[in-house]
């Protein structure tokens, strides 16, 4: 390990985080008039005027400022910004009649979509628990636990395991097909693992730990490919693999054909998801007090598939997706996969010490810092060609906010510091 190289990575990450990324959001996102956060910005970083506040963008921004404050940034300002967001969630987005959070509101806080989407509720748990860990304000944990309890009552599939994901306002399960009531996804269950990890860290309650361990086992035994250890995107209720389709109101609108189906709908996996899953699993095991050895085979398969197939060794960065066996389908470079691979490859190198992980990190780090960051604005572009030319030009909307980019820098710096400390100890 080249110590100077590690120090340079850290210097770049710290400078980007503290002089570009965090100031971008601190100076733009707080809606002082209506509460909550403004989350839609054009290529120049100017408010695009989109009249919406989504559960996913509001919770992720609460997480971002809570986690940044907890990591020691902002001199207390970020705790206040997080509190501002929590109050909008509790006072405006919470459904006092049926409980849970609405999916979408306008800027003033009027409900536009009243459905209860488990993906969004996973981020409510994650962000609100993080907020309490960061600030000590008990309201975050109170509402995180309320959401957890709602999911056990309304969302849990007591027959096949896991959670249904798409509900009407009153928590009645939605219909089949694009309505999503008959499907389960890797995405939602991976983020529930992430959420339950932080919830247990904040609460210390055994029921939260049990549900965390339960969802880890389900992810490894049902959702990850039995041979390749790669993530399978969609399932039927009984965990039979389902062809990946576009749901009515949420994510993935940009990655499907006009008929709503994905190309290679039954054989595609995301390199970014696989690496994100692996490092989130390691973190979950840390919090739960379970050794990595328990799931080492899965962890290594997730990391190694991405290194072998997903890293672009010529132009840098990580591809979007490919087959479980290894063929690359989509060689574009999307922001969130880069962010998760930055964290995952550092964590893999920290634990397993194999140089291939540090080389993979370098390939992604350089692509992000040389191609993906729009320097005159301070945030990342959402989607680039393989070579690094912009395809989409907006800086932020409901699905492309601050959670991935800021978290990659905050966690990346923590991991780079751990690597530097390992060297000091060994010397």
Tab-separated table of C-alpha atoms in Angstrom:
chain	number	residue	atom	x	y	z
A	1	UNK	CA	0.000	0.000	0.000
A	2	UNK	CA	1.349	3.374	-1.062
A	3	UNK	CA	0.808	5.609	1.963
A	4	UNK	CA	1.176	8.827	-0.013
A	5	UNK	CA	-1.441	7.589	-2.461
A	6	UNK	CA	-3.877	6.912	0.407
A	7	UNK	CA	-3.182	10.369	1.839
A	8	UNK	CA	-3.865	11.938	-1.559
A	9	UNK	CA	-7.181	10.082	-1.876
A	10	UNK	CA	-8.160	11.392	1.551
A	11	UNK	CA	-7.094	14.936	0.740
A	12	UNK	CA	-9.156	14.949	-2.459
A	13	UNK	CA	-12.194	13.462	-0.726
A	14	UNK	CA	-12.001	15.839	2.246
A	15	UNK	CA	-11.596	18.916	0.055
A	16	UNK	CA	-14.490	17.867	-2.182
A	17	UNK	CA	-16.758	17.078	0.775
A	18	UNK	CA	-16.044	20.212	2.807
A	19	UNK	CA	-15.617	22.859	0.098
A	20	UNK	CA	-17.992	21.592	-2.618
A	21	UNK	CA	-20.520	18.889	-1.724
A	22	UNK	CA	-21.736	19.906	1.716
A	23	UNK	CA	-21.721	23.650	0.923
A	24	UNK	CA	-23.743	22.948	-2.247
A	25	UNK	CA	-26.551	21.467	-0.172
A	26	UNK	CA	-26.253	23.713	2.869
A	27	UNK	CA	-26.595	26.824	0.725
A	28	UNK	CA	-29.503	25.624	-1.425
A	29	UNK	CA	-31.745	22.975	0.049
A	30	UNK	CA	-33.392	24.456	3.152
A	31	UNK	CA	-36.912	25.668	2.352
A	32	UNK	CA	-37.321	28.412	4.956
A	33	UNK	CA	-40.792	29.334	3.723
A	34	UNK	CA	-42.549	25.942	3.607
A	35	UNK	CA	-40.316	23.638	5.639
A	36	UNK	CA	-38.417	20.606	4.457
A	37	UNK	CA	-35.967	20.616	1.593
A	38	UNK	CA	-35.771	21.816	-1.987
A	39	UNK	CA	-34.204	18.962	-3.922
A	40	UNK	CA	-34.486	19.764	-7.655
A	41	UNK	CA	-31.578	21.630	-9.246
A	42	UNK	CA	-30.597	22.100	-12.880
A	43	UNK	CA	-27.193	21.788	-14.501
A	44	UNK	CA	-26.080	25.126	-13.073
A	45	UNK	CA	-27.204	24.186	-9.564
A	46	UNK	CA	-30.218	26.510	-9.750
A	47	UNK	CA	-33.603	25.525	-8.312
A	48	UNK	CA	-35.502	24.003	-11.255
A	49	UNK	CA	-38.881	24.888	-9.711
A	50	UNK	CA	-40.240	21.337	-9.620
A	51	UNK	CA	-43.223	21.518	-7.278
A	52	UNK	CA	-42.662	18.356	-5.281
A	53	UNK	CA	-41.242	17.050	-2.062
A	54	UNK	CA	-40.846	13.296	-2.086
A	55	UNK	CA	-40.475	11.039	0.917
A	56	UNK	CA	-37.298	9.590	-0.567
A	57	UNK	CA	-35.586	12.961	-1.097
A	58	UNK	CA	-36.710	14.440	2.242
A	59	UNK	CA	-35.564	11.420	4.280
A	60	UNK	CA	-32.295	11.064	2.410
A	61	UNK	CA	-31.477	14.706	3.046
A	62	UNK	CA	-32.241	14.269	6.749
A	63	UNK	CA	-29.849	11.314	6.691
A	64	UNK	CA	-27.154	13.305	4.879
A	65	UNK	CA	-27.033	16.178	7.353
A	66	UNK	CA	-27.451	13.879	10.369
A	67	UNK	CA	-24.600	11.630	9.253
A	68	UNK	CA	-22.389	14.597	8.374
A	69	UNK	CA	-22.994	16.108	11.831
A	70	UNK	CA	-22.339	12.734	13.497
A	71	UNK	CA	-19.047	12.463	11.585
A	72	UNK	CA	-17.935	15.838	12.911
A	73	UNK	CA	-18.718	18.257	10.090
A	74	UNK	CA	-20.618	21.541	10.102
A	75	UNK	CA	-19.933	22.920	13.606
A	76	UNK	CA	-23.502	22.160	14.648
A	77	UNK	CA	-25.169	23.728	11.599
A	78	UNK	CA	-25.945	20.350	10.055
A	79	UNK	CA	-27.790	19.180	13.147
A	80	UNK	CA	-30.082	22.176	12.770
A	81	UNK	CA	-30.653	21.469	9.074
A	82	UNK	CA	-31.472	17.847	9.900
A	83	UNK	CA	-33.908	18.984	12.616
A	84	UNK	CA	-35.591	21.282	10.094
A	85	UNK	CA	-36.170	18.266	7.837
A	86	UNK	CA	-37.393	16.014	10.635
A	87	UNK	CA	-40.031	18.557	11.607
A	88	UNK	CA	-41.375	18.631	8.048
A	89	UNK	CA	-41.512	14.820	8.008
A	90	UNK	CA	-43.380	14.641	11.307
A	91	UNK	CA	-45.644	17.671	10.904
A	92	UNK	CA	-46.457	17.434	7.190
A	93	UNK	CA	-45.644	14.016	5.732
A	94	UNK	CA	-46.961	11.818	8.549
A	95	UNK	CA	-50.495	10.477	7.997
A	96	UNK	CA	-52.269	11.039	11.315
A	97	UNK	CA	-55.267	8.955	10.277
A	98	UNK	CA	-53.680	5.778	8.899
A	99	UNK	CA	-50.092	6.289	10.117
A	100	UNK	CA	-46.979	6.091	8.002
A	101	UNK	CA	-45.575	8.681	5.619
A	102	UNK	CA	-47.141	9.907	2.409
A	103	UNK	CA	-45.083	9.256	-0.716
A	104	UNK	CA	-45.258	12.669	-2.399
A	105	UNK	CA	-46.255	16.239	-1.518
A	106	UNK	CA	-46.023	19.600	-3.217
A	107	UNK	CA	-43.606	22.192	-1.883
A	108	UNK	CA	-46.164	23.657	0.494
A	109	UNK	CA	-46.900	20.297	2.064
A	110	UNK	CA	-50.124	19.324	0.315
A	111	UNK	CA	-50.445	15.595	-0.382
A	112	UNK	CA	-50.048	14.593	-4.028
A	113	UNK	CA	-49.579	10.816	-3.697
A	114	UNK	CA	-50.923	9.325	-0.467
A	115	UNK	CA	-49.692	5.771	-0.998
A	116	UNK	CA	-47.490	3.961	1.510
A	117	UNK	CA	-44.335	2.671	-0.181
A	118	UNK	CA	-42.005	0.447	1.851
A	119	UNK	CA	-38.916	1.675	-0.007
A	120	UNK	CA	-39.615	5.176	1.268
A	121	UNK	CA	-40.361	3.924	4.759
A	122	UNK	CA	-37.030	2.116	4.867
A	123	UNK	CA	-35.352	5.497	4.433
A	124	UNK	CA	-37.612	7.010	7.053
A	125	UNK	CA	-36.319	4.444	9.567
A	126	UNK	CA	-32.718	4.885	8.408
A	127	UNK	CA	-32.697	8.685	8.475
A	128	UNK	CA	-34.692	9.168	11.671
A	129	UNK	CA	-32.582	6.659	13.609
A	130	UNK	CA	-29.428	8.325	12.293
A	131	UNK	CA	-30.825	11.689	13.362
A	132	UNK	CA	-31.261	10.514	16.957
A	133	UNK	CA	-27.791	8.942	16.978
A	134	UNK	CA	-26.355	12.227	15.698
A	135	UNK	CA	-28.282	14.716	17.824
A	136	UNK	CA	-29.828	12.889	20.764
A	137	UNK	CA	-33.284	14.212	19.834
A	138	UNK	CA	-35.625	11.334	20.816
A	139	UNK	CA	-38.247	12.199	18.178
A	140	UNK	CA	-36.209	10.548	15.458
A	141	UNK	CA	-36.075	7.181	17.188
A	142	UNK	CA	-39.713	7.496	18.241
A	143	UNK	CA	-40.897	7.757	14.644
A	144	UNK	CA	-38.351	5.246	13.344
A	145	UNK	CA	-39.793	2.699	15.780
A	146	UNK	CA	-43.347	3.621	14.782
A	147	UNK	CA	-42.511	2.888	11.152
A	148	UNK	CA	-40.780	-0.374	12.063
A	149	UNK	CA	-43.897	-1.484	13.953
A	150	UNK	CA	-46.143	-0.537	11.016
A	151	UNK	CA	-44.047	-2.673	8.688
A	152	UNK	CA	-44.370	-5.670	10.984
A	153	UNK	CA	-48.156	-5.213	11.158
A	154	UNK	CA	-48.941	-4.361	7.541
A	155	UNK	CA	-45.902	-5.170	5.439
A	156	UNK	CA	-44.506	-8.468	6.685
A	157	UNK	CA	-45.289	-11.582	4.647
A	158	UNK	CA	-45.793	-14.096	7.432
A	159	UNK	CA	-46.058	-16.983	4.969
A	160	UNK	CA	-43.070	-16.629	2.623
A	161	UNK	CA	-41.020	-14.136	4.609
A	162	UNK	CA	-39.827	-10.675	3.742
A	163	UNK	CA	-42.031	-7.668	3.087
A	164	UNK	CA	-44.639	-6.635	0.573
A	165	UNK	CA	-43.807	-3.196	-0.719
A	166	UNK	CA	-46.680	-1.274	-2.350
A	167	UNK	CA	-49.710	-0.167	-0.343
A	168	UNK	CA	-52.629	2.213	-0.585
A	169	UNK	CA	-52.963	4.976	1.999
A	170	UNK	CA	-54.810	2.684	4.432
A	171	UNK	CA	-52.100	-0.002	4.116
A	172	UNK	CA	-54.227	-2.204	1.873
A	173	UNK	CA	-51.925	-4.057	-0.511
A	174	UNK	CA	-51.957	-2.684	-4.053
A	175	UNK	CA	-52.809	-4.741	-7.139
A	176	UNK	CA	-50.683	-6.850	-9.454
A	177	UNK	CA	-48.257	-5.982	-12.250
A	178	UNK	CA	-47.060	-2.362	-12.405
A	179	UNK	CA	-48.983	-1.616	-9.189
A	180	UNK	CA	-46.365	-3.818	-7.521
A	181	UNK	CA	-48.510	-5.558	-4.925
A	182	UNK	CA	-47.464	-9.014	-6.079
A	183	UNK	CA	-43.720	-8.345	-6.184
A	184	UNK	CA	-40.759	-8.138	-3.843
A	185	UNK	CA	-37.442	-6.522	-4.649
A	186	UNK	CA	-33.770	-6.640	-3.776
A	187	UNK	CA	-33.800	-2.856	-3.551
A	188	UNK	CA	-36.366	-2.556	-0.767
A	189	UNK	CA	-35.034	-5.479	1.272
A	190	UNK	CA	-31.419	-4.309	1.042
A	191	UNK	CA	-32.469	-0.879	2.290
A	192	UNK	CA	-34.525	-2.444	5.068
A	193	UNK	CA	-31.334	-4.211	6.189
A	194	UNK	CA	-29.602	-0.827	6.160
A	195	UNK	CA	-32.501	0.713	8.094
A	196	UNK	CA	-32.775	-2.044	10.707
A	197	UNK	CA	-29.005	-1.801	11.287
A	198	UNK	CA	-29.194	1.870	12.235
A	199	UNK	CA	-32.438	1.350	14.144
A	200	UNK	CA	-30.832	-1.341	16.309
A	201	UNK	CA	-27.756	0.831	16.778
A	202	UNK	CA	-30.016	3.623	18.069
A	203	UNK	CA	-32.461	1.564	20.137
A	204	UNK	CA	-30.466	-1.439	21.367
A	205	UNK	CA	-33.726	-3.418	21.319
A	206	UNK	CA	-33.509	-7.133	20.691
A	207	UNK	CA	-36.582	-7.164	18.442
A	208	UNK	CA	-34.750	-4.833	16.063
A	209	UNK	CA	-31.661	-7.051	16.117
A	210	UNK	CA	-33.748	-10.172	15.473
A	211	UNK	CA	-35.450	-8.600	12.489
A	212	UNK	CA	-32.075	-7.408	11.199
A	213	UNK	CA	-30.621	-10.925	11.388
A	214	UNK	CA	-33.789	-12.306	9.790
A	215	UNK	CA	-33.563	-9.995	6.782
A	216	UNK	CA	-29.836	-10.662	6.362
A	217	UNK	CA	-30.517	-14.380	6.157
A	218	UNK	CA	-33.369	-13.800	3.719
A	219	UNK	CA	-31.211	-11.623	1.468
A	220	UNK	CA	-28.407	-14.186	1.363
A	221	UNK	CA	-30.603	-17.255	0.964
A	222	UNK	CA	-33.397	-15.934	-1.303
A	223	UNK	CA	-32.384	-12.729	-3.056
A	224	UNK	CA	-28.737	-13.245	-3.976
A	225	UNK	CA	-27.999	-15.626	-6.858
A	226	UNK	CA	-27.318	-19.142	-5.537
A	227	UNK	CA	-24.245	-19.606	-7.768
A	228	UNK	CA	-22.789	-16.172	-8.447
A	229	UNK	CA	-23.813	-14.381	-5.248
A	230	UNK	CA	-25.164	-11.468	-7.291
A	231	UNK	CA	-28.374	-9.606	-6.590
A	232	UNK	CA	-31.575	-10.597	-8.401
A	233	UNK	CA	-33.788	-7.480	-8.815
A	234	UNK	CA	-37.405	-8.730	-8.591
A	235	UNK	CA	-39.370	-11.693	-7.239
A	236	UNK	CA	-42.904	-12.959	-6.919
A	237	UNK	CA	-44.334	-13.199	-3.412
A	238	UNK	CA	-43.054	-16.801	-3.029
A	239	UNK	CA	-39.486	-15.733	-3.955
A	240	UNK	CA	-39.607	-17.215	-7.439
A	241	UNK	CA	-37.616	-14.939	-9.771
A	242	UNK	CA	-39.863	-12.463	-11.614
A	243	UNK	CA	-39.006	-10.563	-14.810
A	244	UNK	CA	-38.017	-7.027	-13.886
A	245	UNK	CA	-40.730	-4.498	-14.690
A	246	UNK	CA	-41.328	-0.804	-14.110
A	247	UNK	CA	-43.650	0.064	-11.234
A	248	UNK	CA	-46.331	2.737	-11.534
A	249	UNK	CA	-45.059	5.490	-9.317
A	250	UNK	CA	-41.487	4.877	-8.286
A	251	UNK	CA	-37.939	4.194	-9.277
A	252	UNK	CA	-36.542	2.895	-12.516
A	253	UNK	CA	-38.585	5.040	-14.912
A	254	UNK	CA	-35.473	5.852	-16.904
A	255	UNK	CA	-34.161	2.330	-17.449
A	256	UNK	CA	-37.040	0.527	-19.130
A	257	UNK	CA	-38.449	0.155	-22.627
A	258	UNK	CA	-41.811	1.687	-23.515
A	259	UNK	CA	-43.634	-1.556	-22.652
A	260	UNK	CA	-42.374	-1.295	-19.070
A	261	UNK	CA	-40.009	-4.258	-19.235
A	262	UNK	CA	-36.269	-4.291	-18.726
A	263	UNK	CA	-33.994	-5.676	-21.402
A	264	UNK	CA	-32.649	-9.026	-20.153
A	265	UNK	CA	-35.455	-8.833	-17.601
A	266	UNK	CA	-34.640	-12.184	-15.963
A	267	UNK	CA	-30.833	-12.062	-16.119
A	268	UNK	CA	-29.481	-8.734	-14.961
A	269	UNK	CA	-27.621	-7.602	-11.899
A	270	UNK	CA	-26.282	-4.246	-10.772
A	271	UNK	CA	-22.579	-4.065	-9.912
A	272	UNK	CA	-23.298	-1.075	-7.695
A	273	UNK	CA	-26.048	-2.861	-5.795
A	274	UNK	CA	-23.864	-5.907	-5.239
A	275	UNK	CA	-21.020	-3.888	-3.765
A	276	UNK	CA	-23.420	-1.730	-1.756
A	277	UNK	CA	-25.043	-4.864	-0.391
A	278	UNK	CA	-21.675	-6.319	0.626
A	279	UNK	CA	-20.456	-3.294	2.558
A	280	UNK	CA	-23.872	-2.709	4.141
A	281	UNK	CA	-23.882	-6.364	5.188
A	282	UNK	CA	-20.465	-5.955	6.794
A	283	UNK	CA	-21.681	-2.884	8.654
A	284	UNK	CA	-24.823	-4.711	9.772
A	285	UNK	CA	-22.715	-7.578	11.089
A	286	UNK	CA	-20.521	-5.088	12.962
A	287	UNK	CA	-23.537	-3.505	14.669
A	288	UNK	CA	-25.165	-6.881	15.403
A	289	UNK	CA	-21.920	-8.330	16.782
A	290	UNK	CA	-21.715	-11.130	14.205
A	291	UNK	CA	-18.327	-12.080	12.654
A	292	UNK	CA	-17.803	-11.511	8.932
A	293	UNK	CA	-16.863	-15.189	8.597
A	294	UNK	CA	-20.546	-16.085	8.955
A	295	UNK	CA	-21.231	-14.661	5.492
A	296	UNK	CA	-17.723	-14.416	4.055
A	297	UNK	CA	-18.516	-16.429	0.933
A	298	UNK	CA	-21.383	-14.084	0.064
A	299	UNK	CA	-19.365	-10.965	0.821
A	300	UNK	CA	-16.466	-12.030	-1.394
A	301	UNK	CA	-18.727	-13.120	-4.258
A	302	UNK	CA	-20.439	-9.726	-4.230
A	303	UNK	CA	-17.175	-7.811	-4.246
A	304	UNK	CA	-15.332	-10.059	-6.675
A	305	UNK	CA	-18.069	-10.196	-9.315
A	306	UNK	CA	-17.941	-6.407	-9.519
A	307	UNK	CA	-14.143	-6.300	-9.686
A	308	UNK	CA	-13.995	-8.983	-12.380
A	309	UNK	CA	-16.876	-7.759	-14.525
A	310	UNK	CA	-18.016	-4.285	-13.537
A	311	UNK	CA	-14.858	-2.186	-13.274
A	312	UNK	CA	-13.857	-0.383	-16.463
A	313	UNK	CA	-10.090	-0.756	-16.417
A	314	UNK	CA	-9.685	1.333	-19.576
A	315	UNK	CA	-11.739	4.452	-18.857
A	316	UNK	CA	-12.293	4.083	-15.108
A	317	UNK	CA	-15.492	3.855	-13.107
A	318	UNK	CA	-17.963	1.008	-12.731
A	319	UNK	CA	-20.537	-0.043	-15.308
A	320	UNK	CA	-24.279	-0.024	-14.620
A	321	UNK	CA	-25.187	-3.696	-14.982
A	322	UNK	CA	-24.690	-7.048	-16.674
A	323	UNK	CA	-25.572	-10.710	-16.480
A	324	UNK	CA	-25.056	-12.830	-13.399
A	325	UNK	CA	-22.522	-14.913	-15.297
A	326	UNK	CA	-20.485	-11.874	-16.230
A	327	UNK	CA	-21.386	-10.292	-19.591
A	328	UNK	CA	-21.703	-6.491	-19.370
A	329	UNK	CA	-25.020	-5.121	-20.683
A	330	UNK	CA	-24.782	-1.412	-19.874
A	331	UNK	CA	-21.416	0.352	-19.990
A	332	UNK	CA	-22.665	3.762	-18.976
A	333	UNK	CA	-21.534	5.298	-15.697
A	334	UNK	CA	-24.254	6.303	-13.231
A	335	UNK	CA	-23.522	8.389	-10.133
A	336	UNK	CA	-24.793	6.102	-7.368
A	337	UNK	CA	-22.919	2.975	-8.454
A	338	UNK	CA	-19.650	4.925	-8.366
A	339	UNK	CA	-20.464	6.193	-4.867
A	340	UNK	CA	-21.184	2.745	-3.449
A	341	UNK	CA	-18.145	1.128	-5.060
A	342	UNK	CA	-15.921	3.822	-3.536
A	343	UNK	CA	-17.046	2.718	-0.056
A	344	UNK	CA	-17.181	-1.001	-0.822
A	345	UNK	CA	-13.756	-1.363	-2.361
A	346	UNK	CA	-12.099	0.483	0.514
A	347	UNK	CA	-13.928	-1.732	2.997
A	348	UNK	CA	-12.949	-4.873	1.088
A	349	UNK	CA	-9.321	-3.778	1.029
A	350	UNK	CA	-9.403	-2.874	4.724
A	351	UNK	CA	-10.654	-6.325	5.715
A	352	UNK	CA	-9.157	-8.656	3.115
A	353	UNK	CA	-6.000	-6.780	2.102
A	354	UNK	CA	-6.111	-7.826	-1.562
A	355	UNK	CA	-4.577	-5.215	-3.872
A	356	UNK	CA	-7.240	-5.799	-6.530
A	357	UNK	CA	-9.730	-3.965	-4.305
A	358	UNK	CA	-7.478	-0.924	-3.964
A	359	UNK	CA	-6.914	-0.917	-7.737
A	360	UNK	CA	-10.673	-1.053	-8.283
A	361	UNK	CA	-11.113	1.809	-5.827
A	362	UNK	CA	-8.511	3.836	-7.709
A	363	UNK	CA	-10.279	3.258	-11.033
A	364	UNK	CA	-13.572	4.551	-9.629
A	365	UNK	CA	-12.097	7.347	-7.513
A	366	UNK	CA	-10.251	8.789	-10.502
A	367	UNK	CA	-13.299	8.586	-12.760
A	368	UNK	CA	-15.466	10.400	-10.211
A	369	UNK	CA	-12.947	13.127	-9.457
A	370	UNK	CA	-11.861	13.634	-13.076
A	371	UNK	CA	-15.178	13.192	-14.903
A	372	UNK	CA	-18.293	13.040	-12.708
A	373	UNK	CA	-17.963	16.012	-10.372
A	374	UNK	CA	-19.214	19.222	-11.972
A	375	UNK	CA	-16.594	21.441	-10.389
A	376	UNK	CA	-18.218	24.821	-10.961
A	377	UNK	CA	-21.289	23.581	-9.079
A	378	UNK	CA	-19.814	21.113	-6.567
A	379	UNK	CA	-22.125	18.102	-7.034
A	380	UNK	CA	-21.982	15.036	-9.259
A	381	UNK	CA	-23.524	14.619	-12.686
A	382	UNK	CA	-26.083	11.783	-12.780
A	383	UNK	CA	-25.140	9.750	-15.862
A	384	UNK	CA	-22.133	9.699	-18.190
A	385	UNK	CA	-21.033	7.697	-21.206
A	386	UNK	CA	-18.405	5.041	-20.727
A	387	UNK	CA	-15.766	7.601	-21.670
A	388	UNK	CA	-17.125	10.218	-19.278
A	389	UNK	CA	-19.276	12.515	-21.420
A	390	UNK	CA	-22.527	13.723	-19.776
A	391	UNK	CA	-25.765	12.026	-20.873
A	392	UNK	CA	-28.082	13.587	-18.273
A	393	UNK	CA	-27.277	17.074	-17.095
A	394	UNK	CA	-29.462	17.838	-14.079
A	395	UNK	CA	-27.682	18.052	-10.743
A	396	UNK	CA	-30.524	16.836	-8.520
A	397	UNK	CA	-34.099	15.567	-8.460
A	398	UNK	CA	-36.041	13.243	-6.153
A	399	UNK	CA	-33.861	10.238	-7.038
A	400	UNK	CA	-30.562	12.006	-7.424
A	401	UNK	CA	-30.025	13.992	-4.255
A	402	UNK	CA	-27.169	13.952	-1.735
A	403	UNK	CA	-27.341	10.569	0.002
A	404	UNK	CA	-24.984	8.603	-2.257
A	405	UNK	CA	-22.442	11.304	-3.050
A	406	UNK	CA	-22.075	12.708	0.468
A	407	UNK	CA	-22.133	9.275	2.119
A	408	UNK	CA	-19.399	8.019	-0.204
A	409	UNK	CA	-17.126	10.858	0.868
A	410	UNK	CA	-17.972	10.704	4.592
A	411	UNK	CA	-17.548	6.923	4.753
A	412	UNK	CA	-14.623	6.955	2.343
A	413	UNK	CA	-12.693	9.344	4.587
A	414	UNK	CA	-13.455	7.173	7.630
A	415	UNK	CA	-12.136	4.090	5.813
A	416	UNK	CA	-9.062	5.867	4.461
A	417	UNK	CA	-8.280	6.967	8.024
A	418	UNK	CA	-8.621	3.348	9.171
A	419	UNK	CA	-6.154	2.257	6.501
A	420	UNK	CA	-3.685	4.938	7.579
A	421	UNK	CA	-4.096	3.883	11.216
A	422	UNK	CA	-3.441	0.249	10.277
A	423	UNK	CA	-0.122	1.298	8.768
A	424	UNK	CA	0.842	3.325	11.849
A	425	UNK	CA	0.042	0.400	14.131
A	426	UNK	CA	2.013	-2.058	11.982
A	427	UNK	CA	5.020	0.256	12.052
